[in-house]
Amino acid sequence: MKAPSSRAYSFRLALENLYRGVTLYRVHCLRNFSSFVARTNTCGELRSAHVGQKVTLYGWIQYQRQGLFLVLRDFQGLTQIIIPQDEARSHVKELLSSAPVESVVRVTGVVSLRPPGQENPKMPTGDIEVKVETAEVLNSCKKLPFEIKDFIKKSEALRMQYRYLDLRSFQLQYNLRLRSQIVMRMREYLCNLHGFVDVETPTLFKRTPGGAKEFLVPSREAGKFYSLPQSPQQFKQLLMVGGLDRYFQVARCYRDEGSRPDRQPEFTQIDIEMSFVDQNGIQRLIEGLLQYSWPEDRSPVTTPFPSMTYEEALADYGTDKPDTRFGMKIVDISDFSQRLGIHFVQNALSYPHGTVKAICIPQGMVSDIFTYSVRFMPDGSLKSLLTKFLGQEQQSELIQELKMQVDDVVLLAAGEHKRCSALGSLRLESADLLEAAGLVLRDPAVFHFLWVVDFPLFLPKEDNPTELESAHHPFTAPHPSDTSLLYSDPTKVRSQHYDLVLNGSEVGGGSIRIHNAELQRFVLEKVLKEDSEVLSHLLDALEFGAPPHGGIALGLDRLISLIVGAQSIRDVIAFPKSFRGRDLMGNAPDYVTAEELEPYHIQVSWPVAEAEAKKN
Ligand code: ASP
């Protein structure tokens, strides 16, 4: 693709910034939280400038003290409410002092300055209070399963069972509101600035070969099932064949992968597809999109994002999603080790992928955990179980090879490794240990984006390494310079697949697609040994003038959880499923009766019988 001239590029950026500025200004001026309702203000809005105004607030009682005052809370903040003490308003006092915490109330009163010395600088509304004249308890709250205070610890199972109460916490309110704002900006950027069309695609569809396991949905046709799509992949490609040119969707996706930590059976992707684009075009689009929608109170995103090949990522970090916020790269010391003449090291090196690799942990001596490692002592010597095998010269060579400093610790691994995944995990665990010992390696305020490119098109299947599976999905195009290898040695073909990594987590992935039916059929049938019949509609479509196209999907839940620094993606989803894929609030999945199953021609033996028994 032709790179835009730098003048055209800066003009476009200037326009984007202007648009962003104008939009933000309009949002600030126009956002009216009290339109269409009887409240005059939210509980986070009042300041000393409002003193003297008569206001009506609606909110939940956060706290009530001795019939004198209460703190009212809504999504935006807290306001102190003074309960009247005079005889004429004794019914208001009675009402407000007997209402339990978390009851929902309306109060009307006058904003006044707090008496001198009683201001609370920690509260944005801490200069004022509202002297109540009338009040109404709209609904009383029964005994709570937990207090609605962010600092009170509660089990996640309880939080999920009463998710509607947990949602009242400031943290979840903040997370969901920020998510909504980011998605809004993404829409603006894609649709208003770059001509994307928001298209909804079906969620009842059929099985897609390869990739994740899909959920089945029974149909009324005996023996036939829908599948819930793991992503709108086929539809977005078909939209390109349909001439939509630029598609985007906040897409709900489903994967039945059983219980996996920090995964959800249903999740959301920002799904994108474009015609006539190459890898560079998609990458620049995503960088612009993230920059435009990035929250203003976070450290800014700088573009272009650095890029690394899959091979480099595995060699240097032992993973295809490297956390590049800190060094401690894996170093291959096979050549050096070969010269040592240590029997077990040479044995390891004699295997086809035999290597000796190391990571140097700066100041690793701060943690006692690294006992079986090579330590660089203040007297200039190395201390390790291995040093008896090393002469003075070899010790100095190792120190130089790994650029060791005093107090550093080195971890070594010898064996048959291709991917170095063990050292990759060790690197991350070492970082955790160093941080637990007080060193700061990964500043939570810093965001390191990274493109990982040049993945292999196919990888050996984990359960049967003699067969191949797609590293991304079967629609990914081969790297243009490797296409001919597809027919001779498919394992050597690199792909036009790119992943976006943020602070060591994969937050997106996509590819340039195969738009040639013959090539697609070859990949499906000959390389992947899939039945191409299930994809006949797509193969057909590719023969009707399908444009070259490519796309990407960003994992919205993961992205937002990294931006807000949440412990888990469940903290940025309104109603998440538990680790085992259950909805603990509504208790889904649930049994259905034999009658309900009949139209689907399905019979379940014991669970239904058991459920029936439970009901009776
Ligand atoms: N559909 C792919 C996924 O969900 C992303 C893409 O290739 O656009 O991972």
XYZ file of C-alpha atoms and ligand atoms in Angstrom:
625
model
C 0.000 0.000 0.000
C 1.196 3.479 -0.821
C 2.226 5.305 2.342
C 0.314 8.572 2.751
C 2.463 11.644 2.200
C 3.522 13.166 5.501
C 1.612 16.411 4.771
C -1.572 14.540 4.014
C -1.010 12.445 7.121
C -0.521 15.414 9.450
C -3.543 17.112 7.921
C -5.619 14.013 8.635
C -4.295 13.851 12.207
C -5.050 17.532 12.734
C -8.594 16.973 11.478
C -9.012 13.962 13.772
C -7.786 15.953 16.756
C -10.080 18.813 15.899
C -13.022 16.451 15.586
C -12.125 14.798 18.880
C -11.836 18.202 20.600
C -15.158 19.426 19.221
C -16.888 16.182 20.183
C -15.501 16.229 23.707
C -16.512 19.879 24.066
C -20.025 19.129 22.857
C -20.288 16.151 25.206
C -19.120 18.233 28.187
C -21.559 21.017 27.400
C -24.494 18.909 26.406
C -24.374 15.894 28.687
C -27.441 16.336 30.833
C -27.865 13.715 33.515
C -31.130 15.176 34.771
C -33.144 15.501 31.562
C -36.615 13.902 31.486
C -36.669 13.270 35.255
C -37.710 15.248 38.326
C -34.254 15.525 39.887
C -32.459 18.831 39.489
C -28.967 17.448 40.036
C -27.042 14.238 40.570
C -25.409 13.438 43.899
C -21.955 14.279 42.557
C -22.697 17.652 41.064
C -23.309 20.240 43.752
C -20.566 22.754 44.635
C -20.385 26.041 46.545
C -21.642 27.820 43.387
C -25.005 26.101 43.967
C -25.427 27.533 47.493
C -28.919 28.932 47.969
C -30.476 26.816 45.210
C -33.421 24.557 45.907
C -32.565 21.094 44.598
C -34.173 17.687 44.287
C -31.903 14.654 44.480
C -32.624 10.948 44.104
C -30.282 8.302 45.437
C -29.492 5.499 47.831
C -28.756 5.994 51.536
C -25.082 5.212 51.900
C -24.866 6.114 55.555
C -27.096 7.617 58.234
C -26.015 9.015 61.572
C -28.147 9.464 64.681
C -31.021 11.070 62.829
C -28.807 14.105 62.156
C -27.538 13.602 58.629
C -27.212 11.073 55.896
C -25.051 10.573 52.862
C -26.931 10.074 49.608
C -25.275 8.223 46.747
C -25.899 7.797 43.059
C -23.722 6.836 40.095
C -21.957 10.177 40.162
C -21.087 10.768 43.768
C -22.092 11.447 47.342
C -23.894 14.383 48.913
C -24.343 15.100 52.593
C -27.982 15.635 53.533
C -28.911 17.418 56.767
C -32.016 15.942 58.386
C -34.329 18.670 59.769
C -34.579 18.763 63.558
C -37.507 21.189 63.915
C -40.910 20.078 65.141
C -42.695 21.129 61.930
C -40.656 18.579 59.935
C -40.575 15.787 62.466
C -42.195 13.402 59.935
C -39.257 14.006 57.536
C -36.834 13.264 60.356
C -38.776 10.134 61.264
C -38.829 8.961 57.645
C -35.118 9.500 56.929
C -33.747 8.252 60.227
C -35.731 5.021 60.140
C -35.033 4.157 56.466
C -32.446 1.359 56.262
C -29.161 1.844 54.459
C -29.476 1.345 50.645
C -33.112 2.418 50.649
C -33.825 4.625 47.662
C -35.095 8.128 48.487
C -35.990 11.494 47.044
C -34.994 14.622 48.952
C -35.761 18.243 48.221
C -33.910 20.985 50.058
C -31.609 23.982 49.879
C -27.880 23.824 49.199
C -25.836 25.478 51.983
C -22.178 25.827 52.782
C -20.948 23.443 55.464
C -20.087 25.187 58.744
C -16.423 26.311 58.817
C -14.078 23.449 59.681
C -16.589 20.794 58.628
C -15.689 20.786 54.935
C -14.486 17.457 53.559
C -11.737 18.017 50.973
C -11.845 14.317 50.036
C -15.412 14.647 48.713
C -15.936 16.629 45.499
C -19.180 17.888 47.096
C -17.398 18.337 50.437
C -17.957 22.115 50.691
C -21.735 21.915 50.748
C -24.652 20.055 52.271
C -28.344 19.982 51.451
C -30.801 21.016 54.156
C -33.817 18.824 53.559
C -37.317 20.244 53.455
C -39.276 17.294 52.048
C -38.349 13.690 51.482
C -39.873 10.446 50.297
C -38.701 6.887 50.738
C -39.326 5.375 47.295
C -38.377 1.870 48.275
C -36.963 0.453 51.446
C -33.993 -1.924 51.412
C -34.064 -5.240 53.263
C -31.016 -6.682 55.049
C -28.093 -6.675 52.628
C -25.928 -9.710 51.862
C -22.888 -7.364 51.891
C -22.159 -3.698 52.375
C -21.999 -1.591 49.200
C -18.610 -0.143 49.947
C -15.625 -0.643 47.672
C -13.246 -1.282 50.572
C -15.349 -4.095 52.118
C -14.015 -7.480 50.980
C -16.614 -9.980 49.753
C -16.353 -13.266 47.953
C -16.719 -13.153 44.200
C -19.433 -15.816 44.287
C -21.550 -13.598 46.566
C -20.860 -10.557 44.399
C -22.014 -12.506 41.344
C -25.102 -13.842 43.080
C -26.135 -10.269 43.917
C -24.583 -8.661 40.859
C -27.205 -5.869 40.811
C -25.962 -4.794 44.247
C -22.308 -5.133 43.285
C -23.005 -2.914 40.281
C -23.803 -0.082 42.708
C -20.108 0.104 43.704
C -18.135 3.055 42.377
C -15.544 0.755 40.844
C -17.993 -1.189 38.690
C -19.869 1.989 37.804
C -16.580 3.529 36.702
C -15.537 0.467 34.689
C -18.826 0.159 32.826
C -19.106 3.872 32.128
C -15.543 4.080 30.855
C -16.221 1.069 28.653
C -19.281 2.782 27.219
C -17.311 5.977 26.506
C -14.480 4.120 24.817
C -16.898 2.209 22.598
C -18.636 5.478 21.713
C -15.329 7.021 20.632
C -14.501 3.907 18.639
C -17.797 4.247 16.800
C -17.087 7.905 16.084
C -13.629 7.118 14.784
C -14.685 4.208 12.625
C -18.056 5.364 11.315
C -17.813 9.157 11.298
C -14.159 9.613 10.447
C -13.378 6.582 8.327
C -16.621 5.497 6.717
C -17.164 2.134 8.444
C -20.655 0.649 8.508
C -21.987 -0.915 11.700
C -23.635 -4.189 10.663
C -25.200 -6.782 12.958
C -24.528 -10.372 11.936
C -26.492 -13.464 13.009
C -25.774 -15.325 16.207
C -27.679 -18.424 15.112
C -25.491 -20.043 12.506
C -23.734 -23.307 11.760
C -20.493 -24.985 12.713
C -17.216 -23.440 11.494
C -14.343 -25.848 10.937
C -11.280 -25.503 13.144
C -10.804 -23.143 16.042
C -12.657 -23.071 19.323
C -15.544 -25.306 20.337
C -18.936 -23.813 19.603
C -22.144 -23.864 21.627
C -24.957 -25.805 20.000
C -28.547 -24.597 19.915
C -31.178 -27.218 19.132
C -33.628 -26.574 16.318
C -37.094 -27.955 15.656
C -35.745 -29.961 12.713
C -34.872 -33.377 14.073
C -31.132 -33.818 14.556
C -30.264 -30.303 13.318
C -28.512 -27.728 15.447
C -27.440 -24.149 15.114
C -24.026 -23.092 16.381
C -23.357 -19.843 18.179
C -20.504 -18.247 16.203
C -17.100 -17.986 17.874
C -16.749 -14.758 15.863
C -18.531 -13.162 12.888
C -15.603 -14.259 10.702
C -17.515 -15.671 7.742
C -20.127 -12.926 7.768
C -17.594 -10.136 7.828
C -15.801 -11.626 4.844
C -19.126 -12.085 3.052
C -19.936 -8.431 3.736
C -16.791 -7.551 1.794
C -17.953 -9.761 -1.083
C -21.232 -7.853 -0.765
C -19.410 -4.573 -1.378
C -19.888 -3.066 2.119
C -16.205 -2.093 1.883
C -15.655 -1.254 5.590
C -17.504 -3.147 8.311
C -17.447 -2.833 12.051
C -19.477 -4.344 14.866
C -19.446 -4.511 18.644
C -19.890 -8.243 18.292
C -20.934 -10.797 20.863
C -18.962 -14.036 20.418
C -19.334 -17.456 22.025
C -16.774 -20.138 22.791
C -17.513 -23.308 24.685
C -14.025 -23.838 26.030
C -14.972 -25.113 29.475
C -13.587 -23.436 32.566
C -10.479 -21.409 31.849
C -9.187 -18.676 34.086
C -10.122 -15.205 32.960
C -12.117 -16.396 29.933
C -15.823 -15.956 29.409
C -18.074 -18.242 27.351
C -19.643 -15.099 25.873
C -17.521 -12.052 25.265
C -17.333 -8.958 23.108
C -15.099 -8.075 20.214
C -14.635 -4.885 18.265
C -14.839 -6.644 14.945
C -13.461 -4.977 11.822
C -13.082 -5.875 8.152
C -11.906 -3.789 5.174
C -11.584 -4.312 1.466
C -8.455 -3.469 -0.556
C -6.284 -3.244 2.554
C -2.951 -4.723 3.557
C -1.396 -5.533 6.929
C 0.106 -2.073 7.257
C -3.284 -0.445 6.621
C -5.009 -2.477 9.351
C -2.223 -1.766 11.835
C -2.329 1.999 11.250
C -6.136 1.939 11.528
C -6.002 0.192 14.915
C -3.293 2.516 16.241
C -5.416 5.515 15.238
C -8.527 3.913 16.725
C -6.874 3.266 20.086
C -5.275 6.678 20.212
C -8.590 8.362 19.445
C -10.618 6.392 21.972
C -7.971 6.235 24.722
C -9.200 7.718 28.042
C -7.741 11.155 28.681
C -6.787 10.362 32.272
C -4.459 7.487 31.276
C -0.895 7.885 30.045
C -1.187 8.491 26.310
C -0.642 5.897 23.631
C 2.228 6.599 21.255
C 2.166 5.327 17.694
C 3.239 3.490 15.628
C 3.373 0.510 17.973
C 6.608 -1.492 17.854
C 6.507 -4.741 15.938
C 8.223 -8.093 16.457
C 8.140 -11.332 14.507
C 6.695 -14.485 16.028
C 10.152 -16.092 15.856
C 11.742 -13.169 17.739
C 8.992 -13.213 20.345
C 9.490 -16.911 21.050
C 13.286 -16.685 21.048
C 13.557 -13.594 23.260
C 10.513 -13.938 25.506
C 9.401 -17.568 25.230
C 5.860 -16.552 24.296
C 3.948 -15.087 21.353
C 2.542 -12.379 23.631
C 5.602 -10.862 25.264
C 5.349 -8.418 28.117
C 7.816 -5.827 26.874
C 7.531 -3.564 29.913
C 10.727 -5.110 31.262
C 13.884 -6.755 29.881
C 15.163 -10.081 31.198
C 15.195 -11.499 27.678
C 16.065 -15.121 27.030
C 19.654 -15.499 25.806
C 20.860 -18.501 23.833
C 24.172 -19.620 25.340
C 24.400 -22.928 23.475
C 27.711 -22.059 21.772
C 29.277 -21.038 25.055
C 27.894 -24.109 26.840
C 29.162 -26.403 24.103
C 32.718 -25.399 25.045
C 32.216 -26.221 28.739
C 32.397 -29.947 28.219
C 29.866 -30.652 30.983
C 28.349 -34.045 30.281
C 24.634 -33.346 30.877
C 24.812 -30.019 29.024
C 26.361 -31.663 25.986
C 23.796 -34.390 26.148
C 21.007 -31.785 26.019
C 22.709 -30.116 23.072
C 22.937 -33.324 21.113
C 19.134 -33.429 20.479
C 17.710 -31.894 17.254
C 16.428 -28.750 18.991
C 18.859 -28.987 21.915
C 19.814 -25.613 23.341
C 21.015 -23.994 26.533
C 19.266 -20.756 27.290
C 19.426 -18.327 30.156
C 17.726 -15.312 31.652
C 19.581 -12.835 33.759
C 17.442 -11.452 36.597
C 18.734 -8.017 37.543
C 19.095 -7.765 41.321
C 17.679 -11.267 41.584
C 19.446 -11.631 44.926
C 16.629 -9.607 46.547
C 14.544 -12.757 46.496
C 15.688 -15.912 48.333
C 13.669 -18.026 45.964
C 16.350 -18.239 43.290
C 18.530 -20.662 45.248
C 19.404 -23.046 42.421
C 20.688 -20.388 40.104
C 23.922 -18.670 39.230
C 24.491 -15.637 41.461
C 26.976 -12.874 40.776
C 28.603 -12.182 44.177
C 30.024 -8.795 45.255
C 33.542 -10.296 45.239
C 33.224 -10.789 41.470
C 32.758 -14.548 41.596
C 29.790 -16.658 40.601
C 28.050 -18.798 43.145
C 26.102 -21.796 41.927
C 25.908 -25.557 41.913
C 27.328 -25.229 38.418
C 30.451 -23.230 39.318
C 32.408 -26.338 40.161
C 32.227 -27.075 36.431
C 33.370 -23.589 35.482
C 36.948 -22.302 35.460
C 37.768 -18.665 36.196
C 37.871 -17.797 32.509
C 34.544 -19.452 31.796
C 32.949 -17.614 34.695
C 34.109 -14.279 33.264
C 32.865 -15.310 29.841
C 29.409 -16.134 31.265
C 29.320 -12.804 33.088
C 30.137 -11.008 29.840
C 27.824 -13.100 27.695
C 24.871 -12.241 29.915
C 26.058 -8.719 30.831
C 25.686 -9.600 34.524
C 25.982 -7.021 37.286
C 26.642 -7.631 40.973
C 23.575 -9.104 42.735
C 22.138 -10.431 39.471
C 20.924 -14.003 39.273
C 20.887 -16.206 36.187
C 18.440 -19.016 35.469
C 19.570 -21.646 33.012
C 17.589 -24.215 31.065
C 19.113 -26.958 28.972
C 17.048 -29.236 26.827
C 15.169 -29.771 23.634
C 13.244 -26.582 23.300
C 11.836 -24.882 20.295
C 9.490 -22.398 21.881
C 11.258 -21.708 25.234
C 7.850 -21.527 26.862
C 9.203 -22.773 30.197
C 11.761 -19.970 30.342
C 9.038 -17.571 29.201
C 6.879 -18.531 32.197
C 9.899 -18.428 34.474
C 10.649 -14.902 33.258
C 7.135 -13.774 34.235
C 7.248 -15.585 37.553
C 10.641 -14.041 38.310
C 9.150 -10.615 37.629
C 6.342 -11.395 40.090
C 8.901 -12.459 42.705
C 11.026 -9.365 42.213
C 7.952 -7.179 42.538
C 6.883 -9.058 45.665
C 10.350 -8.246 47.041
C 9.725 -4.533 46.415
C 11.247 -3.790 42.986
C 9.032 -2.071 40.412
C 9.338 -3.690 36.999
C 5.955 -3.049 35.475
C 4.546 0.395 36.105
C 0.753 -0.112 36.148
C 0.288 3.324 34.596
C 2.336 2.470 31.505
C 0.856 0.791 28.434
C 3.132 -1.161 26.091
C 1.448 -2.088 22.841
C 3.223 -4.452 20.478
C 2.429 -6.021 17.104
C 3.485 -9.632 16.696
C 3.735 -10.548 12.996
C 4.909 -13.263 10.613
C 3.235 -16.122 12.443
C 3.444 -19.520 10.818
C 0.303 -20.214 8.798
C -0.004 -23.687 10.325
C 1.098 -25.329 13.550
C 1.193 -29.036 14.430
C -1.964 -30.055 16.311
C -1.322 -30.332 20.025
C -3.024 -33.731 20.348
C -1.627 -35.096 17.063
C 1.554 -33.322 15.906
C 1.566 -35.141 12.556
C -1.506 -33.128 11.505
C -1.646 -29.398 10.965
C -4.073 -26.758 12.197
C -4.310 -23.061 11.406
C -2.309 -20.846 13.741
C -5.065 -18.209 13.395
C -7.984 -19.512 11.327
C -8.313 -21.239 7.955
C -9.156 -18.009 6.106
C -5.760 -16.410 6.753
C -3.674 -15.675 3.657
C -0.101 -16.905 3.334
C 2.735 -14.407 3.328
C 3.134 -13.348 -0.342
C 6.747 -14.511 -0.469
C 5.893 -17.959 0.947
C 2.877 -18.889 -1.208
C 4.725 -21.456 -3.293
C 5.915 -23.262 -0.129
C 2.276 -24.007 0.595
C 2.414 -26.819 -1.940
C 5.848 -28.169 -0.972
C 6.262 -27.585 2.787
C 3.234 -25.962 4.432
C 4.926 -25.978 7.856
C 7.394 -23.377 6.574
C 4.767 -20.904 5.318
C 4.494 -17.634 7.200
C 1.099 -15.970 7.266
C -0.337 -12.489 7.018
C -1.640 -12.812 10.554
C -0.926 -10.151 13.157
C -1.660 -10.055 16.866
C -1.886 -6.995 19.053
C -0.367 -7.427 22.507
C -0.776 -5.046 25.435
C 1.414 -5.470 28.519
C 1.819 -9.186 27.822
C -1.849 -9.930 27.042
C -3.245 -10.580 23.597
C -5.860 -7.883 22.974
C -6.439 -8.415 19.282
C -5.700 -10.502 16.261
C -6.513 -10.580 12.619
C -5.247 -11.306 9.159
C -5.350 -10.581 5.489
C -7.698 -13.220 4.048
C -7.504 -15.666 1.231
C -9.811 -14.220 -1.453
C -9.112 -16.865 -4.050
C -11.527 -19.810 -3.939
C -9.032 -22.301 -5.302
C -6.398 -21.433 -2.715
C -8.999 -21.502 0.076
C -10.203 -24.930 -1.049
C -6.627 -26.226 -1.157
C -5.914 -25.027 2.397
C -9.133 -26.535 3.754
C -9.012 -29.854 1.965
C -5.370 -30.629 1.365
C -3.594 -29.022 4.293
C -6.170 -28.995 7.075
C -8.053 -32.094 5.886
C -11.368 -30.403 6.613
C -14.634 -31.070 4.837
C -14.900 -27.960 2.637
C -18.597 -28.709 2.006
C -19.572 -26.923 5.264
C -18.013 -23.784 3.811
C -19.416 -24.133 0.285
C -21.289 -20.801 0.620
C -18.012 -18.974 1.368
C -16.060 -20.794 -1.328
C -18.856 -19.997 -3.762
C -18.805 -16.337 -2.752
C -15.065 -16.105 -3.368
C -15.752 -17.037 -6.997
C -18.093 -14.093 -7.561
C -15.543 -11.270 -7.673
C -14.529 -11.227 -4.001
C -12.290 -8.226 -3.331
C -8.978 -8.647 -1.510
C -9.755 -7.986 2.137
C -8.496 -8.248 5.696
C -9.508 -7.436 9.223
C -8.993 -7.748 12.896
C -10.909 -8.208 16.127
C -10.056 -6.511 19.413
C -11.041 -8.300 22.615
C -13.000 -5.521 24.255
C -13.299 -7.103 27.714
C -9.566 -7.762 28.010
C -8.670 -4.328 26.622
C -10.914 -2.486 29.089
C -9.737 -4.618 32.011
C -6.119 -3.673 31.238
C -7.001 0.018 30.893
C -8.774 0.130 34.267
C -6.279 -2.245 35.925
C -9.008 -4.749 36.874
C -8.042 -8.071 38.469
C -10.260 -9.991 36.081
C -12.260 -9.405 32.893
C -15.365 -10.144 34.985
C -14.901 -6.699 36.534
C -15.626 -4.946 33.250
C -18.649 -7.064 32.281
C -22.034 -6.170 33.742
C -23.275 -9.737 34.172
C -20.339 -12.133 33.835
C -20.345 -15.891 34.120
C -18.444 -17.707 36.844
C -15.249 -19.661 36.286
C -17.392 -22.695 35.433
C -19.490 -20.734 32.967
C -22.483 -20.338 35.271
C -24.675 -17.339 35.915
C -24.764 -17.414 39.700
C -27.519 -14.829 39.911
C -30.149 -16.405 37.664
C -28.683 -19.891 38.016
C -28.061 -20.629 34.334
C -27.683 -23.067 32.699
C -30.767 -24.716 34.141
C -32.764 -27.903 33.625
C -35.699 -27.949 31.235
C -38.566 -30.383 31.310
C -39.095 -33.313 28.980
C -42.094 -31.460 27.439
C -39.944 -28.451 26.697
C -37.387 -30.665 25.017
C -39.878 -32.549 22.889
C -40.128 -30.044 19.988
C -36.362 -30.346 19.626
C -36.458 -34.128 19.391
C -34.072 -34.349 22.314
C -34.227 -36.705 25.231
C -32.020 -36.386 28.243
C -31.964 -39.311 30.594
C -31.084 -38.626 34.198
C -30.644 -34.844 34.640
C -34.205 -34.132 33.522
C -35.595 -36.876 35.701
C -33.622 -35.456 38.598
C -34.856 -31.947 37.906
C -38.442 -33.194 37.776
C -37.925 -34.914 41.085
C -36.534 -31.726 42.586
C -39.534 -29.718 41.428
C -42.015 -32.131 43.020
N -12.249 -13.576 13.821
C -10.924 -13.517 14.343
C -10.968 -13.865 15.831
O -12.022 -13.834 16.415
C -10.284 -12.195 14.173
C -10.028 -11.847 12.746
O -9.323 -12.590 12.057
O -10.512 -10.803 12.311
O -9.940 -14.139 16.424
